[in-house]
XYZ file of C-alpha atoms in Angstrom:
679
model
C 34.411 -92.189 -6.786
C 34.189 -88.491 -7.671
C 37.071 -87.536 -5.413
C 39.363 -89.946 -7.275
C 38.359 -88.663 -10.723
C 41.018 -85.891 -10.895
C 43.747 -88.404 -10.054
C 42.505 -90.790 -12.744
C 42.563 -87.986 -15.304
C 46.082 -87.001 -14.258
C 47.242 -90.605 -14.539
C 45.775 -90.832 -18.039
C 47.557 -87.638 -19.085
C 50.876 -88.911 -17.772
C 50.539 -92.125 -19.743
C 50.147 -90.095 -22.902
C 53.340 -88.124 -22.267
C 56.348 -89.962 -23.710
C 59.087 -90.799 -21.241
C 62.402 -88.985 -21.430
C 64.414 -89.880 -24.509
C 61.963 -92.455 -25.839
C 60.126 -90.504 -28.508
C 60.846 -91.231 -32.129
C 62.524 -88.242 -33.714
C 61.082 -87.319 -37.097
C 62.955 -84.017 -37.440
C 66.100 -83.517 -39.497
C 68.067 -82.681 -36.367
C 68.056 -83.367 -32.665
C 68.255 -80.374 -30.351
C 70.709 -80.019 -27.512
C 67.932 -80.952 -25.101
C 67.310 -84.204 -27.013
C 71.002 -85.042 -26.962
C 71.327 -84.257 -23.254
C 68.608 -86.652 -22.171
C 69.455 -89.328 -24.758
C 73.241 -89.376 -24.389
C 74.645 -87.210 -21.635
C 72.066 -87.414 -18.878
C 74.768 -88.453 -16.409
C 76.111 -84.876 -16.485
C 73.108 -83.623 -14.493
C 72.295 -86.657 -12.367
C 72.099 -85.896 -8.656
C 72.326 -82.139 -9.202
C 70.136 -79.218 -8.194
C 69.220 -77.591 -11.487
C 68.196 -74.055 -12.329
C 66.678 -73.685 -15.800
C 66.705 -70.508 -17.898
C 63.945 -70.979 -20.413
C 60.589 -69.855 -21.728
C 57.910 -71.172 -24.070
C 60.564 -71.984 -26.703
C 62.200 -74.554 -24.430
C 60.677 -77.612 -26.108
C 62.513 -80.610 -27.482
C 62.090 -81.875 -31.042
C 58.976 -83.787 -29.957
C 57.433 -80.589 -28.519
C 57.911 -81.699 -24.898
C 58.875 -78.948 -22.461
C 62.310 -79.157 -20.864
C 60.627 -78.031 -17.650
C 58.310 -81.045 -17.725
C 61.132 -83.441 -18.586
C 63.156 -82.224 -15.609
C 60.171 -82.306 -13.269
C 59.550 -85.974 -14.167
C 63.222 -86.840 -13.774
C 63.744 -88.246 -10.290
C 67.520 -88.230 -10.611
C 67.691 -84.408 -10.631
C 66.060 -81.670 -8.582
C 64.617 -78.730 -10.542
C 65.109 -75.959 -7.982
C 64.368 -72.720 -9.857
C 63.303 -71.245 -13.191
C 64.661 -68.060 -14.760
C 62.717 -66.125 -17.395
C 64.316 -63.759 -19.947
C 62.663 -60.744 -21.582
C 59.011 -61.471 -22.465
C 58.633 -63.819 -19.484
C 58.220 -67.535 -18.998
C 55.307 -67.676 -21.457
C 56.804 -65.227 -23.984
C 53.828 -62.876 -23.822
C 55.200 -59.912 -21.851
C 55.664 -56.927 -24.155
C 59.170 -55.653 -24.891
C 60.674 -53.417 -22.234
C 58.217 -54.349 -19.509
C 59.597 -55.697 -16.244
C 59.469 -59.483 -15.963
C 58.524 -60.104 -12.355
C 59.636 -62.910 -10.068
C 57.098 -65.208 -8.434
C 56.533 -68.669 -7.039
C 55.044 -70.853 -9.738
C 51.503 -71.882 -8.752
C 51.867 -75.389 -10.243
C 55.569 -76.162 -9.955
C 55.902 -74.583 -6.477
C 59.411 -73.312 -7.270
C 60.633 -69.722 -7.724
C 60.535 -68.153 -11.186
C 63.050 -65.308 -11.357
C 62.590 -62.562 -13.949
C 65.802 -61.518 -15.717
C 64.530 -58.497 -17.605
C 64.057 -54.961 -16.380
C 65.834 -53.841 -13.231
C 67.314 -57.320 -12.558
C 69.014 -58.625 -15.656
C 71.810 -60.519 -13.938
C 70.946 -63.291 -11.455
C 71.702 -62.263 -7.895
C 73.568 -64.484 -5.406
C 70.225 -65.139 -3.696
C 68.760 -66.415 -6.980
C 71.631 -68.884 -7.442
C 72.176 -70.115 -3.895
C 70.032 -73.269 -4.194
C 71.423 -74.631 -7.463
C 74.478 -76.576 -8.616
C 74.131 -76.009 -12.343
C 72.313 -73.566 -14.624
C 70.765 -75.040 -17.757
C 70.004 -72.657 -20.623
C 67.355 -73.672 -23.157
C 66.306 -70.625 -25.204
C 65.600 -70.139 -28.906
C 67.570 -67.176 -30.267
C 66.725 -65.531 -33.612
C 70.237 -64.753 -34.870
C 70.356 -61.024 -34.110
C 72.770 -59.466 -31.637
C 70.055 -57.108 -30.349
C 67.716 -59.949 -29.348
C 68.188 -60.073 -25.599
C 68.052 -63.831 -24.984
C 71.763 -64.039 -25.791
C 72.358 -61.050 -23.498
C 70.653 -62.931 -20.678
C 72.956 -65.857 -21.428
C 76.042 -63.668 -21.105
C 74.872 -61.943 -17.902
C 74.040 -65.337 -16.422
C 77.460 -66.763 -17.269
C 79.101 -63.856 -15.461
C 76.893 -64.361 -12.397
C 77.564 -68.105 -12.392
C 81.306 -67.498 -12.537
C 81.071 -65.144 -9.562
C 79.058 -67.656 -7.527
C 81.026 -70.753 -8.526
C 78.158 -72.396 -10.439
C 78.304 -74.463 -13.620
C 76.509 -73.452 -16.820
C 75.177 -75.869 -19.422
C 73.762 -74.584 -22.725
C 71.412 -76.836 -24.684
C 72.111 -75.783 -28.234
C 69.479 -74.715 -30.755
C 69.627 -73.591 -34.406
C 70.395 -70.103 -35.558
C 67.231 -69.748 -37.662
C 69.054 -67.541 -40.191
C 71.788 -70.127 -40.646
C 75.440 -69.704 -39.834
C 76.996 -68.396 -43.031
C 75.783 -64.781 -43.141
C 77.775 -62.533 -40.797
C 76.902 -58.889 -41.254
C 76.583 -55.450 -39.686
C 78.642 -53.125 -37.517
C 80.529 -54.698 -34.626
C 79.907 -53.428 -31.093
C 82.547 -51.001 -29.815
C 83.415 -51.013 -26.120
C 81.843 -47.623 -25.193
C 78.549 -48.708 -26.789
C 78.060 -52.019 -25.045
C 74.586 -52.467 -23.602
C 71.933 -55.097 -22.959
C 71.392 -55.265 -26.741
C 75.109 -55.484 -27.448
C 76.978 -57.347 -24.726
C 80.099 -58.296 -26.662
C 82.106 -57.451 -29.763
C 79.752 -59.128 -32.218
C 77.981 -57.776 -35.322
C 74.247 -57.432 -35.868
C 74.046 -60.826 -37.625
C 76.574 -63.056 -35.856
C 75.867 -66.347 -37.657
C 76.343 -68.424 -34.499
C 74.150 -70.732 -32.462
C 73.492 -69.922 -28.824
C 75.933 -72.691 -27.881
C 78.666 -71.230 -30.070
C 77.986 -67.803 -28.595
C 78.387 -69.247 -25.105
C 81.830 -70.566 -26.076
C 82.662 -67.155 -27.567
C 81.476 -65.248 -24.487
C 83.428 -67.555 -22.220
C 86.763 -66.459 -23.659
C 86.599 -63.489 -21.266
C 84.384 -64.950 -18.513
C 85.934 -68.314 -17.647
C 82.914 -70.052 -16.139
C 82.733 -73.856 -15.994
C 80.773 -74.280 -19.223
C 79.270 -77.255 -21.030
C 77.562 -76.974 -24.421
C 75.385 -79.892 -25.508
C 75.480 -79.745 -29.314
C 72.735 -80.616 -31.754
C 72.859 -83.758 -33.858
C 72.580 -83.525 -37.629
C 72.860 -79.734 -37.791
C 75.042 -77.998 -40.379
C 76.374 -74.468 -40.668
C 74.336 -73.558 -43.760
C 71.040 -74.947 -42.449
C 68.203 -72.462 -41.962
C 65.347 -73.176 -39.583
C 62.971 -74.307 -42.292
C 65.325 -77.196 -43.079
C 65.460 -78.533 -39.524
C 61.955 -80.012 -39.565
C 61.252 -78.268 -36.258
C 58.053 -76.342 -35.609
C 58.590 -72.638 -34.896
C 57.415 -71.544 -31.464
C 56.731 -67.772 -31.344
C 59.771 -66.486 -29.467
C 58.170 -63.179 -28.414
C 54.961 -61.226 -29.103
C 56.299 -59.638 -32.303
C 58.094 -62.752 -33.618
C 55.149 -65.077 -34.270
C 56.641 -66.828 -37.304
C 59.788 -67.324 -39.349
C 58.886 -64.502 -41.738
C 59.218 -62.148 -38.768
C 62.545 -63.729 -37.793
C 64.026 -63.031 -41.219
C 62.559 -59.526 -41.337
C 63.664 -58.511 -37.822
C 66.969 -56.840 -38.719
C 65.859 -55.800 -42.202
C 63.054 -53.583 -40.861
C 63.816 -53.014 -37.175
C 67.035 -50.963 -37.092
C 65.466 -47.501 -37.035
C 65.152 -47.079 -33.236
C 65.004 -43.393 -32.355
C 64.351 -42.289 -35.961
C 61.083 -41.799 -37.868
C 61.744 -45.105 -39.673
C 59.620 -47.860 -38.167
C 58.683 -51.469 -38.803
C 55.167 -52.818 -39.154
C 53.221 -56.078 -39.220
C 55.742 -58.033 -37.178
C 58.838 -56.882 -39.069
C 57.505 -57.467 -42.576
C 57.053 -53.759 -43.519
C 59.292 -50.701 -43.131
C 58.475 -47.058 -43.752
C 57.830 -43.615 -42.299
C 55.298 -40.815 -42.341
C 55.332 -38.942 -45.659
C 57.763 -41.346 -47.355
C 57.155 -41.967 -51.068
C 56.518 -45.705 -51.251
C 57.236 -46.082 -54.970
C 60.502 -44.143 -54.939
C 61.555 -46.078 -51.856
C 60.776 -49.414 -53.534
C 62.610 -48.333 -56.699
C 65.775 -47.466 -54.787
C 65.743 -50.707 -52.830
C 64.924 -52.932 -55.801
C 67.537 -51.107 -57.890
C 70.228 -52.056 -55.369
C 69.742 -55.723 -56.314
C 69.926 -56.956 -52.748
C 69.913 -60.756 -52.912
C 66.878 -62.848 -52.051
C 64.281 -60.083 -51.638
C 61.848 -57.903 -53.582
C 60.327 -54.714 -52.135
C 56.633 -54.041 -52.771
C 55.498 -50.405 -52.313
C 52.748 -50.183 -49.697
C 51.244 -47.301 -47.761
C 49.992 -47.667 -44.212
C 47.697 -44.715 -43.660
C 49.772 -41.566 -44.196
C 53.003 -43.533 -43.909
C 54.782 -44.747 -47.005
C 56.962 -47.795 -47.110
C 57.649 -51.211 -48.573
C 56.699 -54.767 -47.769
C 59.454 -57.348 -47.946
C 58.880 -60.334 -50.195
C 61.735 -62.719 -49.418
C 62.164 -65.221 -52.244
C 65.518 -66.833 -51.361
C 66.077 -67.354 -47.668
C 69.634 -68.621 -48.146
C 70.753 -65.554 -50.111
C 68.801 -62.962 -48.133
C 71.015 -60.831 -45.863
C 68.788 -59.270 -43.169
C 71.341 -56.917 -41.593
C 72.692 -55.538 -44.860
C 69.118 -55.090 -46.085
C 68.363 -53.115 -42.932
C 71.342 -50.805 -43.521
C 70.234 -50.178 -47.115
C 66.658 -49.525 -45.973
C 67.833 -46.865 -43.513
C 70.202 -45.205 -45.972
C 67.634 -44.919 -48.782
C 64.946 -43.656 -46.398
C 67.352 -40.954 -45.194
C 68.035 -39.949 -48.803
C 64.323 -39.607 -49.599
C 63.312 -37.873 -46.395
C 66.108 -36.156 -44.451
C 65.597 -36.404 -40.696
C 67.870 -35.674 -37.748
C 69.837 -38.622 -36.405
C 69.751 -39.387 -32.676
C 72.958 -38.333 -30.931
C 74.741 -39.953 -28.024
C 76.201 -37.746 -25.302
C 78.750 -38.291 -22.557
C 75.800 -38.826 -20.212
C 73.618 -41.106 -22.328
C 73.995 -43.415 -25.317
C 71.149 -43.102 -27.805
C 69.084 -46.198 -28.533
C 70.051 -45.973 -32.202
C 73.754 -46.122 -31.330
C 73.098 -49.027 -28.937
C 71.424 -50.940 -31.766
C 74.353 -50.234 -34.075
C 76.945 -50.759 -31.358
C 78.715 -47.605 -32.503
C 78.011 -43.947 -33.320
C 79.698 -44.218 -36.712
C 76.639 -45.433 -38.624
C 74.537 -42.515 -37.412
C 77.257 -40.060 -38.450
C 77.547 -41.616 -41.907
C 73.777 -41.504 -42.380
C 73.755 -37.861 -41.318
C 76.439 -37.156 -43.920
C 74.226 -38.689 -46.610
C 76.607 -41.543 -47.360
C 75.431 -44.299 -49.679
C 74.544 -47.719 -48.256
C 77.574 -49.165 -50.042
C 79.858 -46.691 -48.256
C 78.250 -47.469 -44.903
C 78.660 -51.206 -45.386
C 82.309 -50.798 -46.420
C 82.965 -48.720 -43.280
C 82.621 -51.732 -40.985
C 84.046 -54.448 -43.244
C 87.470 -54.418 -41.534
C 85.920 -54.929 -38.083
C 83.642 -57.613 -39.494
C 86.624 -59.465 -40.943
C 88.347 -59.417 -37.542
C 85.249 -60.862 -35.901
C 84.943 -63.633 -38.500
C 88.557 -64.580 -37.779
C 88.063 -64.397 -34.004
C 84.934 -66.542 -33.986
C 86.523 -69.419 -35.937
C 87.755 -71.362 -32.944
C 84.385 -71.124 -31.190
C 82.368 -72.702 -33.992
C 80.885 -76.159 -33.448
C 79.235 -76.886 -36.804
C 80.561 -77.171 -40.343
C 79.375 -78.381 -43.728
C 78.744 -81.966 -42.642
C 76.051 -83.012 -40.122
C 77.650 -83.734 -36.774
C 77.055 -86.734 -34.553
C 77.766 -85.792 -30.917
C 80.233 -88.114 -29.235
C 81.104 -85.771 -26.355
C 79.786 -82.410 -25.177
C 81.909 -79.288 -25.442
C 83.315 -78.582 -22.009
C 85.413 -75.664 -20.822
C 86.368 -76.482 -17.265
C 88.530 -74.065 -15.363
C 91.476 -75.716 -13.616
C 91.265 -75.838 -9.851
C 93.956 -73.627 -8.386
C 95.999 -75.210 -5.585
C 96.014 -73.391 -2.312
C 98.920 -70.986 -2.084
C 100.740 -70.071 1.120
C 100.035 -66.593 2.327
C 102.428 -64.001 0.993
C 103.211 -60.564 2.392
C 101.933 -58.982 -0.811
C 98.528 -59.804 -2.232
C 98.943 -61.493 -5.633
C 97.329 -59.903 -8.645
C 94.203 -61.700 -9.879
C 94.885 -63.821 -12.924
C 92.825 -63.570 -16.063
C 90.671 -66.572 -16.998
C 92.268 -68.827 -19.549
C 91.151 -68.333 -23.103
C 89.155 -71.461 -23.923
C 89.844 -73.376 -27.099
C 86.724 -75.036 -28.496
C 87.277 -77.692 -31.020
C 86.193 -77.216 -34.581
C 87.510 -74.153 -36.414
C 85.887 -73.073 -39.652
C 86.933 -70.884 -42.515
C 86.076 -67.213 -43.059
C 82.387 -67.858 -43.549
C 82.178 -70.200 -40.619
C 82.226 -73.494 -42.482
C 84.716 -76.296 -42.167
C 86.514 -77.881 -45.085
C 84.746 -80.992 -46.286
C 86.742 -84.137 -45.638
C 86.332 -87.859 -45.770
C 87.164 -88.123 -42.114
C 84.348 -89.653 -40.009
C 85.095 -87.274 -37.164
C 83.286 -87.200 -33.849
C 80.476 -84.704 -33.869
C 81.892 -82.292 -31.371
C 85.637 -82.769 -31.314
C 85.865 -82.329 -27.545
C 88.975 -80.698 -26.205
C 91.526 -83.446 -25.610
C 92.570 -83.844 -22.011
C 96.327 -84.338 -21.831
C 97.202 -86.558 -18.890
C 99.356 -85.024 -16.205
C 102.789 -86.565 -15.813
C 101.712 -88.485 -12.718
C 98.275 -89.452 -14.055
C 97.396 -92.926 -15.305
C 94.454 -93.603 -17.616
C 92.743 -96.884 -18.457
C 90.527 -97.325 -21.497
C 88.282 -100.368 -21.134
C 87.227 -101.699 -24.534
C 84.823 -104.484 -25.495
C 84.788 -106.046 -28.972
C 82.347 -108.122 -31.025
C 79.077 -107.149 -29.316
C 76.387 -106.333 -28.629
C 74.977 -109.538 -27.163
C 73.141 -110.800 -24.095
C 76.416 -110.388 -22.184
C 76.581 -106.636 -22.851
C 73.824 -105.591 -20.360
C 75.692 -107.390 -17.565
C 78.815 -105.418 -18.439
C 76.815 -102.180 -18.566
C 75.332 -102.907 -15.144
C 78.804 -103.333 -13.661
C 80.114 -100.185 -15.323
C 77.161 -98.222 -13.979
C 77.639 -99.580 -10.453
C 81.306 -98.586 -10.449
C 80.677 -95.285 -12.331
C 83.122 -96.238 -15.067
C 82.865 -95.430 -18.786
C 84.063 -97.733 -21.565
C 84.275 -98.019 -25.348
C 82.381 -100.712 -27.275
C 83.612 -101.764 -30.728
C 80.497 -103.017 -32.475
C 80.163 -105.703 -35.128
C 77.455 -104.495 -37.509
C 75.821 -107.877 -38.062
C 75.076 -108.064 -34.313
C 73.074 -104.818 -34.261
C 69.706 -106.186 -35.430
C 67.676 -107.170 -32.387
C 70.092 -105.445 -30.007
C 69.237 -101.826 -30.831
C 68.053 -101.135 -27.269
C 71.430 -102.226 -25.901
C 73.236 -99.860 -28.255
C 70.965 -97.000 -27.245
C 71.689 -97.763 -23.601
C 75.444 -97.670 -24.296
C 75.104 -94.183 -25.751
C 72.624 -92.954 -23.127
C 74.905 -93.985 -20.280
C 77.850 -92.016 -21.620
C 79.943 -94.771 -23.162
C 81.549 -94.509 -26.594
C 80.793 -96.539 -29.710
C 83.406 -97.702 -32.183
C 83.203 -99.659 -35.423
C 84.591 -103.191 -35.815
C 83.448 -104.041 -39.364
C 80.062 -105.455 -40.335
C 80.850 -109.108 -40.877
C 84.037 -109.673 -38.879
C 84.754 -112.224 -41.610
C 88.520 -112.145 -42.186
C 88.191 -113.857 -45.550
C 85.892 -111.097 -46.753
C 87.369 -107.974 -45.151
C 90.990 -108.766 -45.942
C 90.478 -109.851 -49.527
C 91.296 -106.364 -50.741
C 91.203 -102.743 -49.649
C 87.812 -102.023 -51.267
C 86.132 -104.964 -49.540
C 87.525 -103.852 -46.209
C 86.127 -100.316 -46.324
C 82.809 -101.422 -47.794
C 82.404 -103.776 -44.832
C 83.466 -101.138 -42.310
C 81.037 -98.586 -43.769
C 78.186 -101.091 -43.758
C 78.802 -101.709 -40.064
C 78.912 -97.975 -39.359
C 75.600 -97.475 -41.120
C 73.967 -100.159 -38.976
C 75.252 -98.488 -35.810
C 74.185 -95.035 -36.943
C 70.732 -96.262 -37.951
C 70.207 -97.814 -34.516
C 71.592 -94.967 -32.390
C 71.937 -91.852 -34.508
C 75.656 -91.956 -33.692
C 78.231 -92.635 -36.393
C 81.404 -94.207 -34.986
C 84.449 -91.946 -34.942
C 86.955 -94.630 -33.906
C 87.438 -98.140 -35.265
C 89.311 -101.333 -34.551
C 90.776 -103.657 -37.174
C 89.496 -107.223 -36.858
C 92.543 -108.938 -35.397
C 94.332 -105.633 -34.773
C 96.529 -103.488 -36.984
C 99.509 -105.887 -36.830
C 97.578 -109.059 -37.618
C 99.141 -111.657 -39.920
C 95.915 -113.508 -40.656
C 95.220 -110.991 -43.428
C 98.137 -112.491 -45.398
C 96.183 -115.712 -45.659
C 93.128 -114.071 -47.251
C 94.564 -111.208 -49.355
C 94.060 -111.410 -53.122
C 97.315 -112.904 -54.481
C 96.794 -111.149 -57.815
C 97.071 -107.775 -56.101
C 99.147 -108.324 -52.979
C 102.228 -110.173 -51.795
C 104.452 -110.321 -48.702
C 106.183 -107.081 -49.617
C 103.005 -105.211 -50.596
C 100.288 -106.525 -48.305
C 96.584 -105.810 -48.121
C 97.118 -104.399 -44.611
C 99.620 -101.926 -46.036
C 97.065 -100.824 -48.642
C 94.285 -100.590 -46.037
C 96.402 -98.522 -43.661
C 97.435 -96.127 -46.413
C 93.819 -95.612 -47.463
C 92.707 -95.295 -43.839
C 95.191 -92.475 -43.364
C 93.851 -90.740 -46.471
C 90.268 -91.090 -45.218
C 91.180 -89.866 -41.755
C 90.088 -92.970 -39.858
C 91.283 -93.389 -36.281
C 91.960 -97.048 -35.580
C 92.540 -98.204 -32.015
C 94.742 -101.100 -30.916
C 95.440 -102.271 -27.351
C 98.358 -102.931 -25.038
C 96.612 -105.071 -22.401
C 94.246 -107.981 -22.930
C 92.344 -110.247 -20.587
C 92.938 -113.158 -22.974
C 89.289 -113.937 -23.668
C 89.881 -113.903 -27.461
C 91.934 -117.103 -27.334
C 89.104 -119.444 -26.398
C 85.513 -119.624 -25.249
C 86.577 -122.016 -22.480
C 88.162 -119.749 -19.887
C 87.418 -118.592 -16.357
C 86.934 -115.222 -14.711
C 89.995 -115.889 -12.571
C 92.138 -116.414 -15.664
C 91.070 -113.091 -17.187
C 91.912 -111.231 -13.991
C 95.290 -112.977 -13.784
C 96.050 -111.950 -17.389
C 95.304 -108.314 -16.563
C 97.475 -108.380 -13.441
C 100.347 -109.918 -15.381
C 100.329 -107.204 -18.062
C 99.563 -104.061 -16.071
C 102.809 -102.652 -14.747
C 103.212 -98.897 -14.485
C 102.089 -97.814 -17.960
C 100.799 -94.282 -18.196
C 98.008 -95.301 -20.578
C 96.507 -98.732 -21.051
C 93.909 -99.863 -23.558
C 92.383 -103.075 -22.262
C 90.996 -105.483 -24.856
C 88.010 -107.563 -23.735
C 85.009 -109.046 -25.529
C 81.258 -108.909 -24.960
C 80.003 -111.446 -27.496
C 77.520 -114.052 -26.310
C 80.173 -116.618 -25.281
C 82.077 -114.231 -22.999
C 80.179 -114.508 -19.705
C 83.388 -114.973 -17.665
C 84.504 -111.518 -18.835
C 81.358 -109.973 -17.379
C 81.889 -112.004 -14.212
C 85.482 -110.800 -13.792
C 84.828 -107.150 -14.633
C 84.124 -105.877 -11.072
C 87.463 -107.235 -9.848
C 89.289 -105.912 -12.916
C 87.917 -102.424 -12.268
C 88.808 -102.600 -8.568
C 92.330 -103.779 -9.353
C 92.944 -100.960 -11.850
C 91.636 -98.400 -9.377
C 94.054 -99.753 -6.764
C 96.854 -99.298 -9.291
C 95.911 -95.613 -9.569
C 94.128 -95.616 -12.923
C 91.179 -93.453 -13.818
C 88.867 -94.474 -16.669
C 88.000 -92.655 -19.878
C 86.261 -93.395 -23.154
C 88.319 -93.362 -26.327
C 88.012 -90.228 -28.437
C 89.221 -89.624 -31.966
C 91.020 -86.559 -30.614
C 93.332 -88.819 -28.622
C 95.001 -90.743 -31.468
C 98.034 -91.552 -29.271
C 96.121 -94.513 -27.921
C 95.875 -95.961 -31.428
C 99.484 -97.134 -31.441
C 99.912 -98.490 -27.936
C 99.967 -102.125 -29.053
């Protein structure tokens, strides 16, 4: 019995660990790792995965991404990669992170800090895709984002994919501040032309970095996150990201107190105090408090013979860490003149690496005021804010991911050999979806947009696309349809009737988890109710959307009119006191829908199952064959309500027939509105 005891204990532990994607989420947001395993798991199925992570790589239920992958039999976790501070986050700054074979996981753990910061070809040879799950702190000098950039370059060189599981910028995304890195001063703490406080998530940074790298990149966005959200609002627990960042107070104080590298100015108590030997604490506090920096008060405090101030942050949304750090340096230099570190042609000083330029050091040496120093980089900062717009994912409204962000490089056709070697072409500049305004937010709109606005794929002239759609579910027929779609590796779009959601929540979650799209189809599907007037219609549609969102966390981005956009049945039920044949309820609904930004989807092929519940599988297939000619795009209307078993029965042959006709299958996206008027 004793020899079986360890196995019994292990079995008990495993039963206590929630399976992938099944845990109830009580946080305000879902992380990229949650969204990957709940919605887009198919993107990693069958692949050899390398994971760049550390102790921060936990999902919203505090389950390690490493453990989730190790329990996932559809993928093979081949290697781990640890950034600065190591896999457990306990290695002190600057110390080499060594590589080793993990004693429990029995896979290599490659250190990416010290002499090897960029993965070597040997480190990447046994993987298909690199996953990145790291919690950044919002500062350009924090090297986790540098590891991301180095890794993307290595992956591009070795022909590997990169997938970033997005996480919050704990400082939020509205404050962008500090000098921007100049090319001669790039380093491991300044890998690109970004300021000290970049105001971007690690996923947005990956999109930004990729403009010059061109790796095959996928970013799995968060759900429910907004641009102005700070970490405290996410409901997530903070995992110490490194030895000196044990809590969120340290995160917010990092740039405010830690910019004095190479000078006598130093931070203390995990970035909550700043000062120097011989500095007058009270004069220092008076200068800083007199500057009226938003969101913070400075308390004079000596530490031994060193004078300084302790930061008391009282408004985390208004507090500007990088600007505070510049002011703290400038006032300290005024009170206690000290020589500034100088860069030479042979070596860049650490201070200039932190600043990304030598200009700040020169201005401090000249005794310039903090206001003058801040104004010196405002033009460069404005250029960065403009440049970053098209790489932003999040805006003012919480997003609901419908598709990941993908930047796939086009495969180049083989070229015949030429006498002269062609010049290498530059990677295409990627165009992520959701631009913001100057402070990184998007204009608020009524439009129920998809969470991520994936880049629309324009069909090639010779390419044919089929969109399979199913209306009026979910029901007991829907799982049969899902089984067929999974067998044939085809994705479809389901237009859901809200009243059918209760009791079928698991089916809806399966639809989302298996990579299909959800659309709205009203709540009641009662023509008499929805087409009485414009207000009744949208109230019913919104009620249905709320039911879908409550069950899945996904708010529909596309919709279908009951009966289609050209129906005449609405004339029968419209309020005669408000509408007539010249001014119909459908006209009013369409006008309002345009104002609200709704994307309604019709069809141009139907299997005929809407006409009657007494039909055969053979009849549905015959209807498809009769209507499919050589159209470039077809939207196929079918139904998955409980009386539509023949549709499920015919589906395998329908899919096979469309494949024979040269069609590939896609889900409907709001970014492809051309399919809304194919009827």
